[in-house]
Amino acid sequence: AAHVKAGLPTSGNTRSLHEKSKDLSVFHKRKRPDVGDVAFFDNTWDRNKNGRRDDMLTHIAVVETVERDGTITLIHLGGSGVKRLVMNMRHPSTKFNADGKPWNSVLRKGKDGGPVLTGDLCRGFGSLWSESDDWLALR
Protein backbone atom coordinates (compact mmCIF):
# COMPACT_ATOMS: atom_id res chain seq x y z
CA ALA A 1 0.00 0.00 0.00
CA ALA A 2 2.83 2.40 0.82
CA HIS A 3 4.57 1.75 -2.49
CA VAL A 4 1.33 2.25 -4.41
CA LYS A 5 0.76 5.60 -2.67
CA ALA A 6 4.32 6.57 -3.62
CA GLY A 7 3.59 5.82 -7.27
CA LEU A 8 5.35 2.44 -7.28
CA PRO A 9 2.55 -0.03 -7.95
CA THR A 10 3.50 -3.57 -6.99
CA SER A 11 1.78 -6.86 -6.81
CA GLY A 12 2.63 -10.02 -4.99
CA ASN A 13 3.05 -10.97 -1.38
CA THR A 14 5.83 -11.07 1.18
CA ARG A 15 7.31 -14.26 -0.26
CA SER A 16 7.27 -13.11 -3.88
CA LEU A 17 8.82 -9.73 -2.96
CA HIS A 18 11.50 -11.52 -0.93
CA GLU A 19 12.27 -13.83 -3.85
CA LYS A 20 12.39 -10.88 -6.24
CA SER A 21 14.82 -9.03 -3.96
CA LYS A 22 17.04 -12.13 -3.88
CA ASP A 23 16.79 -12.62 -7.67
CA LEU A 24 17.79 -8.98 -8.22
CA SER A 25 20.60 -9.24 -5.61
CA VAL A 26 19.15 -6.38 -3.58
CA PHE A 27 18.38 -8.41 -0.43
CA HIS A 28 20.65 -7.41 2.48
CA LYS A 29 21.03 -7.64 6.25
CA ARG A 30 22.69 -4.30 6.93
CA LYS A 31 21.85 -2.74 10.28
CA ARG A 32 21.09 0.56 8.51
CA PRO A 33 18.73 0.03 5.58
CA ASP A 34 17.87 2.76 3.10
CA VAL A 35 14.64 4.72 3.10
CA GLY A 36 12.24 2.88 0.79
CA ASP A 37 13.68 -0.56 1.52
CA VAL A 38 11.20 -3.25 2.47
CA ALA A 39 11.78 -5.15 5.71
CA PHE A 40 10.90 -8.85 5.78
CA PHE A 41 9.73 -10.55 8.97
CA ASP A 42 9.39 -14.19 10.01
CA ASN A 43 7.01 -15.72 12.55
CA THR A 44 4.78 -12.71 13.12
CA TRP A 45 1.76 -15.02 13.22
CA ASP A 46 0.94 -18.71 12.96
CA ARG A 47 0.02 -18.79 9.28
CA ASN A 48 -0.25 -22.59 9.01
CA LYS A 49 -2.08 -22.87 12.38
CA ASN A 50 0.14 -25.66 13.68
CA GLY A 51 0.75 -23.98 17.05
CA ARG A 52 4.47 -23.47 16.37
CA ARG A 53 6.49 -20.40 15.43
CA ASP A 54 7.80 -21.86 12.19
CA ASP A 55 6.24 -19.60 9.57
CA MET A 56 8.76 -17.79 7.42
CA LEU A 57 8.12 -14.52 5.58
CA THR A 58 4.85 -13.62 7.27
CA HIS A 59 5.04 -9.82 7.22
CA ILE A 60 6.54 -6.90 5.34
CA ALA A 61 6.97 -3.19 6.06
CA VAL A 62 8.51 -0.20 4.27
CA VAL A 63 11.39 1.83 5.75
CA GLU A 64 10.25 5.43 6.20
CA THR A 65 13.21 6.92 8.10
CA VAL A 66 16.55 5.87 9.54
CA GLU A 67 17.99 7.87 12.44
CA ARG A 68 21.65 8.33 13.37
CA ASP A 69 21.37 5.92 16.30
CA GLY A 70 20.05 3.23 13.94
CA THR A 71 16.39 3.55 14.87
CA ILE A 72 14.28 2.71 11.82
CA THR A 73 10.69 3.89 11.37
CA LEU A 74 8.63 1.50 9.27
CA ILE A 75 5.17 1.74 7.79
CA HIS A 76 3.13 -1.45 7.69
CA LEU A 77 -0.39 -2.67 7.19
CA GLY A 78 -1.55 -4.62 10.21
CA GLY A 79 -4.84 -5.78 11.63
CA SER A 80 -5.78 -2.25 12.67
CA GLY A 81 -4.77 -0.49 9.45
CA VAL A 82 -1.64 1.34 8.29
CA LYS A 83 0.63 2.05 11.26
CA ARG A 84 4.21 2.95 12.11
CA LEU A 85 6.66 0.63 13.85
CA VAL A 86 10.19 1.22 15.09
CA MET A 87 13.14 -1.13 14.94
CA ASN A 88 16.81 -0.85 15.81
CA MET A 89 18.97 -3.62 14.43
CA ARG A 90 21.89 -2.53 16.63
CA HIS A 91 19.72 -3.49 19.62
CA PRO A 92 17.18 -5.99 18.20
CA SER A 93 16.03 -7.40 21.56
CA THR A 94 15.66 -4.10 23.42
CA LYS A 95 12.28 -2.36 23.51
CA PHE A 96 13.51 1.03 24.86
CA ASN A 97 16.91 2.69 25.24
CA ALA A 98 18.13 3.94 28.64
CA ASP A 99 16.34 7.29 28.09
CA GLY A 100 13.01 5.63 27.28
CA LYS A 101 13.19 6.12 23.52
CA PRO A 102 11.44 3.27 21.67
CA TRP A 103 13.94 1.07 19.84
CA ASN A 104 11.75 -1.89 18.86
CA SER A 105 7.99 -2.28 18.60
CA VAL A 106 6.09 -5.36 19.69
CA LEU A 107 4.97 -7.45 16.71
CA ARG A 108 3.43 -10.36 18.61
CA LYS A 109 3.29 -12.11 21.97
CA GLY A 110 5.67 -14.93 22.77
CA LYS A 111 4.73 -18.33 24.16
CA ASP A 112 5.14 -16.91 27.67
CA GLY A 113 2.85 -13.99 26.81
CA GLY A 114 5.73 -11.54 26.74
CA PRO A 115 6.51 -9.25 23.81
CA VAL A 116 8.39 -10.35 20.70
CA LEU A 117 10.06 -7.36 19.07
CA THR A 118 10.52 -6.20 15.50
CA GLY A 119 14.31 -6.56 15.65
CA ASP A 120 14.03 -10.18 16.76
CA LEU A 121 11.70 -11.11 13.89
CA CYS A 122 13.37 -9.20 11.03
CA ARG A 123 14.90 -11.45 8.37
CA GLY A 124 16.46 -8.62 6.37
CA PHE A 125 15.74 -5.91 3.83
CA GLY A 126 15.18 -5.57 0.10
CA SER A 127 16.18 -2.46 -1.85
CA LEU A 128 13.67 -3.11 -4.61
CA TRP A 129 13.24 0.62 -5.25
CA SER A 130 16.85 0.74 -6.49
CA GLU A 131 16.18 -1.51 -9.46
CA SER A 132 14.68 -0.75 -12.81
CA ASP A 133 10.94 -0.64 -13.36
CA ASP A 134 11.03 -4.33 -14.32
CA TRP A 135 10.39 -5.45 -10.73
CA LEU A 136 7.17 -3.40 -10.58
CA ALA A 137 5.49 -5.93 -12.85
CA LEU A 138 5.64 -8.82 -10.39
CA ARG A 139 3.33 -11.64 -11.26
PDB file of N, CA and C in Angstrom, residues 13-102:
ATOM      1  N   ASN A  13       3.146 -10.876  -2.837  1.00  0.00           N
ATOM      2  CA  ASN A  13       3.045 -10.975  -1.384  1.00  0.00           C
ATOM      3  C   ASN A  13       4.449 -10.939  -0.793  1.00  0.00           C
ATOM      4  N   THR A  14       4.533 -11.146   0.505  1.00  0.00           N
ATOM      5  CA  THR A  14       5.827 -11.069   1.179  1.00  0.00           C
ATOM      6  C   THR A  14       6.829 -12.041   0.556  1.00  0.00           C
ATOM      7  N   ARG A  15       6.398 -13.258   0.321  1.00  0.00           N
ATOM      8  CA  ARG A  15       7.309 -14.258  -0.259  1.00  0.00           C
ATOM      9  C   ARG A  15       7.788 -13.868  -1.653  1.00  0.00           C
ATOM     10  N   SER A  16       6.861 -13.429  -2.509  1.00  0.00           N
ATOM     11  CA  SER A  16       7.271 -13.106  -3.880  1.00  0.00           C
ATOM     12  C   SER A  16       8.182 -11.875  -3.909  1.00  0.00           C
ATOM     13  N   LEU A  17       7.934 -10.900  -3.026  1.00  0.00           N
ATOM     14  CA  LEU A  17       8.822  -9.732  -2.963  1.00  0.00           C
ATOM     15  C   LEU A  17      10.193 -10.120  -2.414  1.00  0.00           C
ATOM     16  N   HIS A  18      10.228 -11.034  -1.462  1.00  0.00           N
ATOM     17  CA  HIS A  18      11.501 -11.524  -0.933  1.00  0.00           C
ATOM     18  C   HIS A  18      12.279 -12.244  -2.035  1.00  0.00           C
ATOM     19  N   GLU A  19      11.613 -13.119  -2.749  1.00  0.00           N
ATOM     20  CA  GLU A  19      12.268 -13.835  -3.850  1.00  0.00           C
ATOM     21  C   GLU A  19      12.781 -12.869  -4.910  1.00  0.00           C
ATOM     22  N   LYS A  20      11.979 -11.861  -5.234  1.00  0.00           N
ATOM     23  CA  LYS A  20      12.386 -10.877  -6.237  1.00  0.00           C
ATOM     24  C   LYS A  20      13.618 -10.113  -5.753  1.00  0.00           C
ATOM     25  N   SER A  21      13.652  -9.748  -4.477  1.00  0.00           N
ATOM     26  CA  SER A  21      14.824  -9.026  -3.965  1.00  0.00           C
ATOM     27  C   SER A  21      16.071  -9.908  -4.009  1.00  0.00           C
ATOM     28  N   LYS A  22      15.906 -11.203  -3.769  1.00  0.00           N
ATOM     29  CA  LYS A  22      17.044 -12.128  -3.877  1.00  0.00           C
ATOM     30  C   LYS A  22      17.467 -12.285  -5.336  1.00  0.00           C
ATOM     31  N   ASP A  23      16.483 -12.461  -6.238  1.00  0.00           N
ATOM     32  CA  ASP A  23      16.788 -12.620  -7.667  1.00  0.00           C
ATOM     33  C   ASP A  23      17.528 -11.408  -8.221  1.00  0.00           C
ATOM     34  N   LEU A  24      17.170 -10.218  -7.744  1.00  0.00           N
ATOM     35  CA  LEU A  24      17.791  -8.983  -8.223  1.00  0.00           C
ATOM     36  C   LEU A  24      19.056  -8.622  -7.439  1.00  0.00           C
ATOM     37  N   SER A  25      19.422  -9.471  -6.470  1.00  0.00           N
ATOM     38  CA  SER A  25      20.602  -9.242  -5.613  1.00  0.00           C
ATOM     39  C   SER A  25      20.517  -7.944  -4.832  1.00  0.00           C
ATOM     40  N   VAL A  26      19.308  -7.585  -4.393  1.00  0.00           N
ATOM     41  CA  VAL A  26      19.146  -6.378  -3.581  1.00  0.00           C
ATOM     42  C   VAL A  26      18.698  -6.707  -2.156  1.00  0.00           C
ATOM     43  N   PHE A  27      18.667  -8.006  -1.805  1.00  0.00           N
ATOM     44  CA  PHE A  27      18.378  -8.411  -0.426  1.00  0.00           C
ATOM     45  C   PHE A  27      19.637  -8.182   0.402  1.00  0.00           C
ATOM     46  N   HIS A  28      19.491  -7.642   1.617  1.00  0.00           N
ATOM     47  CA  HIS A  28      20.647  -7.410   2.481  1.00  0.00           C
ATOM     48  C   HIS A  28      20.234  -7.488   3.951  1.00  0.00           C
ATOM     49  N   LYS A  29      21.253  -7.572   4.804  1.00  0.00           N
ATOM     50  CA  LYS A  29      21.030  -7.642   6.251  1.00  0.00           C
ATOM     51  C   LYS A  29      21.792  -6.525   6.971  1.00  0.00           C
ATOM     52  N   ARG A  30      22.003  -5.425   6.289  1.00  0.00           N
ATOM     53  CA  ARG A  30      22.687  -4.299   6.931  1.00  0.00           C
ATOM     54  C   ARG A  30      21.871  -3.787   8.114  1.00  0.00           C
ATOM     55  N   LYS A  31      22.537  -3.279   9.114  1.00  0.00           N
ATOM     56  CA  LYS A  31      21.846  -2.742  10.285  1.00  0.00           C
ATOM     57  C   LYS A  31      21.187  -1.398   9.991  1.00  0.00           C
ATOM     58  N   ARG A  32      21.669  -0.711   8.945  1.00  0.00           N
ATOM     59  CA  ARG A  32      21.087   0.564   8.514  1.00  0.00           C
ATOM     60  C   ARG A  32      20.567   0.424   7.091  1.00  0.00           C
ATOM     61  N   PRO A  33      19.288   0.123   6.935  1.00  0.00           N
ATOM     62  CA  PRO A  33      18.729   0.032   5.583  1.00  0.00           C
ATOM     63  C   PRO A  33      18.555   1.434   5.000  1.00  0.00           C
ATOM     64  N   ASP A  34      18.169   1.490   3.750  1.00  0.00           N
ATOM     65  CA  ASP A  34      17.874   2.760   3.096  1.00  0.00           C
ATOM     66  C   ASP A  34      16.383   3.050   3.178  1.00  0.00           C
ATOM     67  N   VAL A  35      16.044   4.324   3.168  1.00  0.00           N
ATOM     68  CA  VAL A  35      14.637   4.719   3.097  1.00  0.00           C
ATOM     69  C   VAL A  35      14.055   4.128   1.821  1.00  0.00           C
ATOM     70  N   GLY A  36      12.889   3.523   1.926  1.00  0.00           N
ATOM     71  CA  GLY A  36      12.244   2.884   0.785  1.00  0.00           C
ATOM     72  C   GLY A  36      12.474   1.385   0.717  1.00  0.00           C
ATOM     73  N   ASP A  37      13.466   0.888   1.466  1.00  0.00           N
ATOM     74  CA  ASP A  37      13.676  -0.560   1.520  1.00  0.00           C
ATOM     75  C   ASP A  37      12.452  -1.222   2.139  1.00  0.00           C
ATOM     76  N   VAL A  38      12.240  -2.474   1.802  1.00  0.00           N
ATOM     77  CA  VAL A  38      11.205  -3.251   2.468  1.00  0.00           C
ATOM     78  C   VAL A  38      11.893  -4.148   3.488  1.00  0.00           C
ATOM     79  N   ALA A  39      11.279  -4.279   4.654  1.00  0.00           N
ATOM     80  CA  ALA A  39      11.777  -5.152   5.711  1.00  0.00           C
ATOM     81  C   ALA A  39      10.930  -6.415   5.702  1.00  0.00           C
ATOM     82  N   PHE A  40      11.588  -7.561   5.771  1.00  0.00           N
ATOM     83  CA  PHE A  40      10.902  -8.848   5.781  1.00  0.00           C
ATOM     84  C   PHE A  40      10.956  -9.433   7.182  1.00  0.00           C
ATOM     85  N   PHE A  41       9.829  -9.984   7.623  1.00  0.00           N
ATOM     86  CA  PHE A  41       9.730 -10.545   8.967  1.00  0.00           C
ATOM     87  C   PHE A  41       9.270 -11.995   8.918  1.00  0.00           C
ATOM     88  N   ASP A  42       9.795 -12.794   9.845  1.00  0.00           N
ATOM     89  CA  ASP A  42       9.386 -14.188  10.013  1.00  0.00           C
ATOM     90  C   ASP A  42       8.574 -14.318  11.303  1.00  0.00           C
ATOM     91  N   ASN A  43       7.698 -15.305  11.331  1.00  0.00           N
ATOM     92  CA  ASN A  43       7.009 -15.720  12.553  1.00  0.00           C
ATOM     93  C   ASN A  43       6.215 -14.631  13.255  1.00  0.00           C
ATOM     94  N   THR A  44       5.608 -13.741  12.499  1.00  0.00           N
ATOM     95  CA  THR A  44       4.778 -12.710  13.124  1.00  0.00           C
ATOM     96  C   THR A  44       3.402 -13.243  13.489  1.00  0.00           C
ATOM     97  N   TRP A  45       3.019 -14.361  12.877  1.00  0.00           N
ATOM     98  CA  TRP A  45       1.762 -15.021  13.221  1.00  0.00           C
ATOM     99  C   TRP A  45       1.837 -16.475  12.756  1.00  0.00           C
ATOM    100  N   ASP A  46       0.944 -17.288  13.253  1.00  0.00           N
ATOM    101  CA  ASP A  46       0.937 -18.714  12.959  1.00  0.00           C
ATOM    102  C   ASP A  46       0.113 -18.968  11.696  1.00  0.00           C
ATOM    103  N   ARG A  47       0.724 -18.701  10.549  1.00  0.00           N
ATOM    104  CA  ARG A  47       0.019 -18.786   9.277  1.00  0.00           C
ATOM    105  C   ARG A  47      -0.540 -20.185   9.007  1.00  0.00           C
ATOM    106  N   ASN A  48       0.222 -21.229   9.312  1.00  0.00           N
ATOM    107  CA  ASN A  48      -0.246 -22.586   9.013  1.00  0.00           C
ATOM    108  C   ASN A  48      -1.030 -23.217  10.170  1.00  0.00           C
ATOM    109  N   LYS A  49      -1.236 -22.466  11.240  1.00  0.00           N
ATOM    110  CA  LYS A  49      -2.076 -22.871  12.377  1.00  0.00           C
ATOM    111  C   LYS A  49      -1.661 -24.206  12.997  1.00  0.00           C
ATOM    112  N   ASN A  50      -0.340 -24.433  13.068  1.00  0.00           N
ATOM    113  CA  ASN A  50       0.137 -25.663  13.682  1.00  0.00           C
ATOM    114  C   ASN A  50       0.577 -25.470  15.132  1.00  0.00           C
ATOM    115  N   GLY A  51       0.397 -24.253  15.661  1.00  0.00           N
ATOM    116  CA  GLY A  51       0.749 -23.984  17.049  1.00  0.00           C
ATOM    117  C   GLY A  51       2.227 -23.748  17.289  1.00  0.00           C
ATOM    118  N   ARG A  52       3.038 -23.703  16.231  1.00  0.00           N
ATOM    119  CA  ARG A  52       4.472 -23.465  16.374  1.00  0.00           C
ATOM    120  C   ARG A  52       4.863 -22.187  15.644  1.00  0.00           C
ATOM    121  N   ARG A  53       5.951 -21.596  16.080  1.00  0.00           N
ATOM    122  CA  ARG A  53       6.489 -20.399  15.433  1.00  0.00           C
ATOM    123  C   ARG A  53       7.488 -20.846  14.373  1.00  0.00           C
ATOM    124  N   ASP A  54       6.952 -21.355  13.261  1.00  0.00           N
ATOM    125  CA  ASP A  54       7.804 -21.863  12.195  1.00  0.00           C
ATOM    126  C   ASP A  54       7.364 -21.342  10.827  1.00  0.00           C
ATOM    127  N   ASP A  55       6.769 -20.167  10.816  1.00  0.00           N
ATOM    128  CA  ASP A  55       6.239 -19.602   9.574  1.00  0.00           C
ATOM    129  C   ASP A  55       7.159 -18.490   9.082  1.00  0.00           C
ATOM    130  N   MET A  56       7.816 -18.755   7.975  1.00  0.00           N
ATOM    131  CA  MET A  56       8.757 -17.795   7.417  1.00  0.00           C
ATOM    132  C   MET A  56       8.038 -16.772   6.529  1.00  0.00           C
ATOM    133  N   LEU A  57       8.611 -15.583   6.470  1.00  0.00           N
ATOM    134  CA  LEU A  57       8.123 -14.522   5.584  1.00  0.00           C
ATOM    135  C   LEU A  57       6.618 -14.267   5.760  1.00  0.00           C
ATOM    136  N   THR A  58       6.265 -13.846   6.952  1.00  0.00           N
ATOM    137  CA  THR A  58       4.855 -13.623   7.271  1.00  0.00           C
ATOM    138  C   THR A  58       4.447 -12.155   7.288  1.00  0.00           C
ATOM    139  N   HIS A  59       5.403 -11.244   7.162  1.00  0.00           N
ATOM    140  CA  HIS A  59       5.042  -9.824   7.224  1.00  0.00           C
ATOM    141  C   HIS A  59       6.089  -8.992   6.494  1.00  0.00           C
ATOM    142  N   ILE A  60       5.656  -7.817   6.064  1.00  0.00           N
ATOM    143  CA  ILE A  60       6.543  -6.900   5.342  1.00  0.00           C
ATOM    144  C   ILE A  60       6.195  -5.474   5.756  1.00  0.00           C
ATOM    145  N   ALA A  61       7.179  -4.608   5.746  1.00  0.00           N
ATOM    146  CA  ALA A  61       6.971  -3.194   6.058  1.00  0.00           C
ATOM    147  C   ALA A  61       7.937  -2.376   5.200  1.00  0.00           C
ATOM    148  N   VAL A  62       7.676  -1.086   5.079  1.00  0.00           N
ATOM    149  CA  VAL A  62       8.513  -0.201   4.267  1.00  0.00           C
ATOM    150  C   VAL A  62       9.258   0.757   5.188  1.00  0.00           C
ATOM    151  N   VAL A  63      10.564   0.923   4.952  1.00  0.00           N
ATOM    152  CA  VAL A  63      11.388   1.831   5.749  1.00  0.00           C
ATOM    153  C   VAL A  63      11.028   3.270   5.388  1.00  0.00           C
ATOM    154  N   GLU A  64      10.603   4.022   6.398  1.00  0.00           N
ATOM    155  CA  GLU A  64      10.245   5.429   6.200  1.00  0.00           C
ATOM    156  C   GLU A  64      11.415   6.352   6.546  1.00  0.00           C
ATOM    157  N   THR A  65      12.066   6.107   7.675  1.00  0.00           N
ATOM    158  CA  THR A  65      13.209   6.921   8.101  1.00  0.00           C
ATOM    159  C   THR A  65      14.232   6.036   8.789  1.00  0.00           C
ATOM    160  N   VAL A  66      15.477   6.522   8.803  1.00  0.00           N
ATOM    161  CA  VAL A  66      16.548   5.866   9.545  1.00  0.00           C
ATOM    162  C   VAL A  66      17.297   6.964  10.286  1.00  0.00           C
ATOM    163  N   GLU A  67      17.329   6.857  11.618  1.00  0.00           N
ATOM    164  CA  GLU A  67      17.988   7.867  12.444  1.00  0.00           C
ATOM    165  C   GLU A  67      19.460   7.531  12.654  1.00  0.00           C
ATOM    166  N   ARG A  68      20.212   8.499  13.136  1.00  0.00           N
ATOM    167  CA  ARG A  68      21.647   8.328  13.374  1.00  0.00           C
ATOM    168  C   ARG A  68      21.968   7.185  14.312  1.00  0.00           C
ATOM    169  N   ASP A  69      21.112   6.990  15.330  1.00  0.00           N
ATOM    170  CA  ASP A  69      21.366   5.919  16.300  1.00  0.00           C
ATOM    171  C   ASP A  69      20.930   4.550  15.784  1.00  0.00           C
ATOM    172  N   GLY A  70      20.458   4.492  14.532  1.00  0.00           N
ATOM    173  CA  GLY A  70      20.049   3.231  13.936  1.00  0.00           C
ATOM    174  C   GLY A  70      18.575   2.917  14.082  1.00  0.00           C
ATOM    175  N   THR A  71      17.814   3.798  14.715  1.00  0.00           N
ATOM    176  CA  THR A  71      16.385   3.550  14.865  1.00  0.00           C
ATOM    177  C   THR A  71      15.693   3.752  13.518  1.00  0.00           C
ATOM    178  N   ILE A  72      14.962   2.738  13.117  1.00  0.00           N
ATOM    179  CA  ILE A  72      14.284   2.705  11.823  1.00  0.00           C
ATOM    180  C   ILE A  72      12.794   2.875  12.067  1.00  0.00           C
ATOM    181  N   THR A  73      12.154   3.796  11.343  1.00  0.00           N
ATOM    182  CA  THR A  73      10.695   3.893  11.371  1.00  0.00           C
ATOM    183  C   THR A  73      10.173   3.188  10.130  1.00  0.00           C
ATOM    184  N   LEU A  74       9.213   2.306  10.346  1.00  0.00           N
ATOM    185  CA  LEU A  74       8.634   1.502   9.271  1.00  0.00           C
ATOM    186  C   LEU A  74       7.147   1.776   9.185  1.00  0.00           C
ATOM    187  N   ILE A  75       6.612   1.646   7.997  1.00  0.00           N
ATOM    188  CA  ILE A  75       5.166   1.739   7.790  1.00  0.00           C
ATOM    189  C   ILE A  75       4.702   0.348   7.379  1.00  0.00           C
ATOM    190  N   HIS A  76       3.637  -0.118   8.039  1.00  0.00           N
ATOM    191  CA  HIS A  76       3.130  -1.446   7.692  1.00  0.00           C
ATOM    192  C   HIS A  76       1.613  -1.462   7.769  1.00  0.00           C
ATOM    193  N   LEU A  77       1.053  -2.458   7.144  1.00  0.00           N
ATOM    194  CA  LEU A  77      -0.387  -2.671   7.187  1.00  0.00           C
ATOM    195  C   LEU A  77      -0.639  -3.853   8.103  1.00  0.00           C
ATOM    196  N   GLY A  78      -1.250  -3.569   9.245  1.00  0.00           N
ATOM    197  CA  GLY A  78      -1.553  -4.617  10.210  1.00  0.00           C
ATOM    198  C   GLY A  78      -3.045  -4.783  10.367  1.00  0.00           C
ATOM    199  N   GLY A  79      -3.434  -5.509  11.387  1.00  0.00           N
ATOM    200  CA  GLY A  79      -4.837  -5.785  11.631  1.00  0.00           C
ATOM    201  C   GLY A  79      -5.669  -4.553  11.908  1.00  0.00           C
ATOM    202  N   SER A  80      -5.039  -3.478  12.365  1.00  0.00           N
ATOM    203  CA  SER A  80      -5.778  -2.248  12.667  1.00  0.00           C
ATOM    204  C   SER A  80      -5.456  -1.122  11.683  1.00  0.00           C
ATOM    205  N   GLY A  81      -5.013  -1.491  10.478  1.00  0.00           N
ATOM    206  CA  GLY A  81      -4.766  -0.488   9.447  1.00  0.00           C
ATOM    207  C   GLY A  81      -3.291  -0.169   9.280  1.00  0.00           C
ATOM    208  N   VAL A  82      -3.006   0.917   8.550  1.00  0.00           N
ATOM    209  CA  VAL A  82      -1.636   1.341   8.290  1.00  0.00           C
ATOM    210  C   VAL A  82      -1.100   2.024   9.541  1.00  0.00           C
ATOM    211  N   LYS A  83       0.025   1.544  10.029  1.00  0.00           N
ATOM    212  CA  LYS A  83       0.631   2.053  11.265  1.00  0.00           C
ATOM    213  C   LYS A  83       2.139   2.162  11.102  1.00  0.00           C
ATOM    214  N   ARG A  84       2.750   2.846  12.053  1.00  0.00           N
ATOM    215  CA  ARG A  84       4.206   2.949  12.108  1.00  0.00           C
ATOM    216  C   ARG A  84       4.746   2.017  13.190  1.00  0.00           C
ATOM    217  N   LEU A  85       5.911   1.464  12.911  1.00  0.00           N
ATOM    218  CA  LEU A  85       6.662   0.635  13.847  1.00  0.00           C
ATOM    219  C   LEU A  85       8.061   1.209  13.951  1.00  0.00           C
ATOM    220  N   VAL A  86       8.766   0.875  15.009  1.00  0.00           N
ATOM    221  CA  VAL A  86      10.187   1.216  15.088  1.00  0.00           C
ATOM    222  C   VAL A  86      10.988  -0.068  15.271  1.00  0.00           C
ATOM    223  N   MET A  87      12.242   0.015  14.842  1.00  0.00           N
ATOM    224  CA  MET A  87      13.137  -1.129  14.943  1.00  0.00           C
ATOM    225  C   MET A  87      14.561  -0.605  14.964  1.00  0.00           C
ATOM    226  N   ASN A  88      15.399  -1.215  15.780  1.00  0.00           N
ATOM    227  CA  ASN A  88      16.805  -0.850  15.815  1.00  0.00           C
ATOM    228  C   ASN A  88      17.616  -2.130  15.757  1.00  0.00           C
ATOM    229  N   MET A  89      18.240  -2.379  14.626  1.00  0.00           N
ATOM    230  CA  MET A  89      18.974  -3.618  14.427  1.00  0.00           C
ATOM    231  C   MET A  89      20.291  -3.653  15.193  1.00  0.00           C
ATOM    232  N   ARG A  90      20.721  -2.529  15.743  1.00  0.00           N
ATOM    233  CA  ARG A  90      21.893  -2.532  16.627  1.00  0.00           C
ATOM    234  C   ARG A  90      21.518  -3.085  17.996  1.00  0.00           C
ATOM    235  N   HIS A  91      20.242  -3.024  18.333  1.00  0.00           N
ATOM    236  CA  HIS A  91      19.717  -3.486  19.621  1.00  0.00           C
ATOM    237  C   HIS A  91      18.401  -4.225  19.388  1.00  0.00           C
ATOM    238  N   PRO A  92      18.419  -5.345  18.662  1.00  0.00           N
ATOM    239  CA  PRO A  92      17.180  -5.985  18.203  1.00  0.00           C
ATOM    240  C   PRO A  92      16.279  -6.531  19.303  1.00  0.00           C
ATOM    241  N   SER A  93      16.819  -6.807  20.480  1.00  0.00           N
ATOM    242  CA  SER A  93      16.029  -7.403  21.556  1.00  0.00           C
ATOM    243  C   SER A  93      15.698  -6.418  22.670  1.00  0.00           C
ATOM    244  N   THR A  94      15.897  -5.120  22.404  1.00  0.00           N
ATOM    245  CA  THR A  94      15.660  -4.099  23.421  1.00  0.00           C
ATOM    246  C   THR A  94      14.502  -3.212  22.996  1.00  0.00           C
ATOM    247  N   LYS A  95      13.478  -3.131  23.850  1.00  0.00           N
ATOM    248  CA  LYS A  95      12.281  -2.358  23.510  1.00  0.00           C
ATOM    249  C   LYS A  95      12.532  -0.846  23.594  1.00  0.00           C
ATOM    250  N   PHE A  96      13.225  -0.393  24.653  1.00  0.00           N
ATOM    251  CA  PHE A  96      13.514   1.035  24.858  1.00  0.00           C
ATOM    252  C   PHE A  96      14.988   1.216  25.187  1.00  0.00           C
ATOM    253  N   ASN A  97      15.548   2.395  24.815  1.00  0.00           N
ATOM    254  CA  ASN A  97      16.910   2.691  25.245  1.00  0.00           C
ATOM    255  C   ASN A  97      16.877   3.193  26.687  1.00  0.00           C
ATOM    256  N   ALA A  98      18.028   3.533  27.240  1.00  0.00           N
ATOM    257  CA  ALA A  98      18.126   3.944  28.638  1.00  0.00           C
ATOM    258  C   ALA A  98      17.329   5.216  28.933  1.00  0.00           C
ATOM    259  N   ASP A  99      17.104   6.049  27.912  1.00  0.00           N
ATOM    260  CA  ASP A  99      16.344   7.290  28.089  1.00  0.00           C
ATOM    261  C   ASP A  99      14.854   7.110  27.833  1.00  0.00           C
ATOM    262  N   GLY A 100      14.422   5.884  27.526  1.00  0.00           N
ATOM    263  CA  GLY A 100      13.007   5.626  27.276  1.00  0.00           C
ATOM    264  C   GLY A 100      12.576   5.773  25.831  1.00  0.00           C
ATOM    265  N   LYS A 101      13.522   6.014  24.944  1.00  0.00           N
ATOM    266  CA  LYS A 101      13.187   6.119  23.524  1.00  0.00           C
ATOM    267  C   LYS A 101      12.873   4.728  22.978  1.00  0.00           C
ATOM    268  N   PRO A 102      11.758   4.568  22.251  1.00  0.00           N
ATOM    269  CA  PRO A 102      11.444   3.266  21.668  1.00  0.00           C
ATOM    270  C   PRO A 102      12.488   2.846  20.630  1.00  0.00           C
TER     271      PRO A 102
END
